[in-house]
Coordinates of C-alpha atoms in Angstrom, one line a residue:
M297 CA -13.1 -176.3 -35.0
K298 CA -11.7 -173.4 -37.0
A299 CA -9.9 -170.3 -35.6
G300 CA -9.2 -167.1 -37.4
V301 CA -6.2 -164.9 -36.5
V302 CA -7.0 -161.3 -37.4
V303 CA -4.1 -159.4 -39.0
F304 CA -3.9 -155.6 -38.9
P305 CA -1.2 -153.6 -40.6
G306 CA 1.7 -153.8 -38.1
S307 CA 0.5 -156.9 -36.3
N308 CA 3.6 -159.0 -35.3
C309 CA 2.3 -161.7 -33.1
D310 CA -0.1 -163.1 -35.7
H311 CA 2.4 -165.8 -36.7
D312 CA 3.0 -166.7 -33.1
C313 CA -0.7 -167.2 -32.6
Y314 CA -1.1 -169.1 -35.8
Y315 CA 1.8 -171.4 -34.9
A316 CA 0.4 -172.0 -31.4
L317 CA -3.1 -172.8 -32.6
N318 CA -2.2 -174.8 -35.7
S319 CA 1.1 -176.5 -34.9
I320 CA 0.9 -177.0 -31.2
L321 CA -2.9 -177.2 -30.5
G322 CA -3.8 -178.9 -33.8
I323 CA -6.5 -176.3 -34.4
D324 CA -7.4 -175.5 -38.0
A325 CA -6.4 -171.8 -38.2
E326 CA -6.4 -169.1 -40.9
Y327 CA -5.3 -165.5 -41.1
I328 CA -8.0 -162.9 -41.6
W329 CA -6.8 -159.6 -43.2
H330 CA -8.2 -156.5 -41.6
K331 CA -10.0 -155.5 -44.8
E332 CA -12.2 -158.6 -44.8
D333 CA -15.8 -157.8 -44.0
S334 CA -16.9 -161.4 -43.1
V335 CA -15.7 -163.9 -40.5
K336 CA -18.2 -166.6 -41.4
G337 CA -17.1 -170.2 -40.8
F338 CA -15.0 -169.5 -37.8
D339 CA -15.6 -170.8 -34.2
L340 CA -12.9 -168.6 -32.5
L341 CA -11.4 -165.3 -33.4
V342 CA -8.0 -164.3 -32.0
L343 CA -6.9 -160.6 -32.2
P344 CA -3.2 -161.0 -31.7
G345 CA -0.6 -158.7 -30.1
G346 CA 1.8 -156.5 -32.0
F347 CA 2.1 -153.0 -33.2
S348 CA -1.0 -152.4 -35.3
Y349 CA -0.8 -149.1 -37.1
G350 CA 2.7 -148.5 -35.7
D351 CA 1.5 -148.8 -32.1
Y352 CA 1.0 -145.0 -32.0
L353 CA -1.5 -143.4 -29.6
R354 CA -4.6 -145.5 -29.3
C355 CA -3.8 -147.9 -32.0
G356 CA -6.9 -149.8 -31.0
A357 CA -9.0 -146.8 -31.8
I358 CA -7.6 -146.8 -35.3
A359 CA -7.9 -150.6 -35.7
K360 CA -11.6 -150.5 -34.8
H361 CA -12.3 -148.7 -38.1
S362 CA -11.1 -151.6 -40.1
P363 CA -13.9 -153.5 -41.9
V364 CA -13.1 -156.7 -40.1
V365 CA -13.8 -155.2 -36.7
D366 CA -17.5 -154.7 -37.6
A367 CA -17.6 -158.4 -38.5
V368 CA -15.8 -159.3 -35.2
V369 CA -18.4 -157.2 -33.2
D370 CA -21.3 -158.9 -35.0
F371 CA -19.7 -162.3 -34.4
A372 CA -19.2 -161.6 -30.7
E373 CA -22.7 -160.2 -30.3
K374 CA -24.1 -163.4 -31.7
G375 CA -22.2 -165.4 -29.1
G376 CA -19.0 -166.1 -31.0
H377 CA -15.8 -166.5 -28.9
V378 CA -13.1 -163.8 -29.2
L379 CA -9.7 -163.6 -27.6
G380 CA -7.7 -160.4 -27.6
I381 CA -4.1 -160.5 -26.6
C382 CA -2.1 -157.3 -25.8
N383 CA -2.7 -155.1 -28.8
G384 CA -5.9 -157.2 -29.5
F385 CA -7.0 -156.5 -25.9
Q386 CA -6.7 -152.8 -26.8
V387 CA -8.8 -153.2 -29.9
L388 CA -11.5 -155.0 -27.8
T389 CA -11.8 -152.2 -25.3
E390 CA -11.7 -149.5 -28.0
S391 CA -14.4 -151.3 -29.9
G392 CA -16.6 -151.5 -26.8
L393 CA -16.6 -155.3 -26.6
L394 CA -14.8 -155.2 -23.2
P395 CA -15.0 -152.5 -20.5
G396 CA -12.1 -150.3 -19.5
A397 CA -9.2 -148.9 -21.4
L398 CA -5.5 -149.6 -21.8
I399 CA -3.3 -146.5 -21.2
R400 CA 0.4 -145.9 -21.1
N401 CA 2.5 -147.9 -18.5
K402 CA 3.0 -146.1 -15.3
N403 CA 6.8 -145.8 -15.9
L404 CA 6.2 -144.6 -19.5
K405 CA 8.5 -147.3 -20.8
F406 CA 8.1 -150.3 -22.9
I407 CA 8.1 -153.5 -20.8
C408 CA 9.2 -156.9 -22.1
E409 CA 9.6 -159.6 -19.4
Y410 CA 8.1 -162.6 -17.7
V411 CA 5.6 -161.9 -15.0
N412 CA 3.5 -163.9 -12.6
V413 CA -0.3 -163.8 -12.8
I414 CA -2.9 -165.5 -10.6
V415 CA -5.9 -167.1 -12.1
E416 CA -8.9 -165.4 -10.5
N417 CA -11.6 -167.2 -12.5
A418 CA -11.1 -170.7 -13.8
K419 CA -14.8 -171.2 -14.6
T420 CA -14.7 -169.5 -18.0
G421 CA -14.4 -171.3 -21.4
F422 CA -10.9 -169.8 -21.8
T423 CA -9.5 -170.9 -18.4
S424 CA -11.2 -174.2 -17.5
Y425 CA -7.9 -176.1 -17.7
Y426 CA -6.5 -173.9 -14.9
N427 CA -7.5 -173.8 -11.2
D428 CA -8.6 -170.8 -9.2
G429 CA -5.5 -169.4 -7.5
E430 CA -3.1 -171.1 -9.9
I431 CA 0.0 -169.0 -10.6
L432 CA 1.2 -168.7 -14.1
N433 CA 4.6 -167.4 -15.4
I434 CA 3.9 -165.7 -18.6
P435 CA 5.6 -163.0 -20.8
I436 CA 4.3 -159.4 -21.3
A437 CA 5.6 -157.0 -24.0
H438 CA 3.8 -153.6 -24.1
M439 CA 3.9 -149.9 -23.8
D440 CA 0.2 -149.3 -23.3
G441 CA -0.8 -152.1 -20.9
N442 CA -2.0 -150.1 -17.9
Y443 CA -5.6 -151.3 -17.5
Y444 CA -7.9 -148.5 -16.3
I445 CA -11.5 -148.7 -15.2
D446 CA -13.4 -146.4 -12.8
E447 CA -14.6 -147.5 -9.4
K448 CA -18.1 -148.3 -10.6
G449 CA -16.7 -150.3 -13.5
L450 CA -14.4 -152.2 -11.2
N451 CA -17.2 -153.1 -8.8
D452 CA -19.2 -154.4 -11.7
L453 CA -16.2 -156.5 -12.8
L454 CA -15.9 -158.0 -9.3
E455 CA -19.6 -158.5 -8.8
N456 CA -19.8 -160.5 -12.1
E457 CA -16.5 -162.3 -11.7
Q458 CA -15.1 -160.8 -14.8
V459 CA -11.5 -160.4 -13.5
V460 CA -9.7 -163.4 -14.9
F461 CA -6.0 -162.7 -14.3
R462 CA -4.2 -160.4 -11.9
Y463 CA -0.4 -159.6 -11.6
C464 CA 1.1 -161.2 -8.5
D465 CA 4.4 -162.4 -7.0
A466 CA 5.6 -166.0 -7.2
D467 CA 3.5 -167.0 -4.2
G468 CA 0.3 -165.3 -5.4
G469 CA 0.7 -162.2 -3.3
I470 CA -0.9 -159.1 -4.7
S471 CA 1.0 -155.8 -4.3
E472 CA 1.9 -152.7 -6.2
E473 CA 5.5 -154.0 -6.5
D474 CA 4.3 -156.9 -8.6
N475 CA 2.1 -154.7 -10.8
P476 CA 4.3 -154.1 -13.9
N477 CA 2.3 -151.4 -15.6
G478 CA 0.1 -149.7 -12.9
S479 CA -3.1 -151.5 -13.8
V480 CA -6.1 -150.9 -11.6
Y481 CA -6.5 -153.8 -9.1
N482 CA -3.4 -155.4 -10.7
I483 CA -5.7 -156.6 -13.5
A484 CA -4.0 -158.5 -16.3
G485 CA -7.1 -160.0 -18.0
V486 CA -10.9 -159.6 -18.0
I487 CA -13.9 -161.3 -19.6
N488 CA -17.3 -159.9 -20.7
K489 CA -20.5 -160.8 -18.7
K490 CA -21.5 -163.4 -21.3
G491 CA -18.1 -165.1 -21.1
N492 CA -17.5 -165.2 -24.8
I493 CA -15.0 -162.3 -25.1
M494 CA -11.7 -162.2 -23.2
G495 CA -8.8 -159.8 -23.3
M496 CA -5.4 -160.1 -21.6
M497 CA -2.1 -158.2 -21.8
P498 CA 0.2 -161.3 -21.2
H499 CA 1.1 -163.4 -24.3
P500 CA -0.1 -167.0 -23.8
E501 CA 1.0 -167.9 -27.4
R502 CA 4.6 -167.2 -26.4
C503 CA 4.7 -169.8 -23.7
C504 CA 3.0 -172.9 -25.2
E505 CA 5.8 -175.3 -25.2
P506 CA 8.8 -176.0 -22.9
L507 CA 11.2 -175.1 -25.8
L508 CA 10.2 -171.5 -25.2
G509 CA 10.8 -171.7 -21.5
G510 CA 7.4 -172.7 -20.3
N511 CA 4.0 -173.9 -21.3
H512 CA 1.6 -172.1 -19.0
G513 CA -0.1 -170.4 -22.0
Y514 CA -0.8 -173.8 -23.6
Y515 CA -3.7 -174.5 -21.2
L516 CA -5.6 -171.4 -22.2
F517 CA -5.8 -172.5 -25.8
E518 CA -6.5 -176.1 -24.7
S519 CA -9.4 -174.7 -22.5
I520 CA -11.1 -172.9 -25.3
K521 CA -10.4 -175.7 -27.8
N522 CA -12.2 -178.2 -25.7
F523 CA -14.9 -175.8 -24.6
L524 CA -15.9 -175.1 -28.2
K525 CA -15.8 -178.8 -29.0
G526 CA -18.1 -179.4 -26.1
A527 CA -15.6 -181.7 -24.4

């Protein structure tokens, strides 16, 4: 199995993802510069978090014009698996690979903290090492993490079990108080209908080993690693 970590100008979690994939999960990983126009030879693409293009307004809208995004879209449309984290999630929505949009946090401030999320769908290739209803403690760090989708879109997500993670309290309770950024339905992560493209605002790569304060993110990468190996 080979994974590619896409690097845009300003990406700053690319090294974190590379380290998690390569050194912790033992996955052969390579960086892919945004000007590359081919992603052949990869089984998994990761669009990392960070501040692509300075993290100015709609950075994902700028990133989608990079040559590599056309290759990512083609890869995904052919069934390839793509994971977008934080800034990468923004790129996936702006590119039309995932529904919805990420807008400014409700308090208009940058948020960097650990939050709780509940696993809503453990039947995906990205989450099979979790259980439905399991509560994860996982860090977020974003200014534009407020997931928005209209009522029809939300109903489609629910009907197709595309909501993967929701912000919650330590006991799994869902309330506005535990919604750090104002996301519709407390959504923290979604997947496409085919199940091969997932986006999430929390950073699993930052909690893959106890040394970092927790390893709840480890099992997301372990899930997709074993899914792609057919284990």
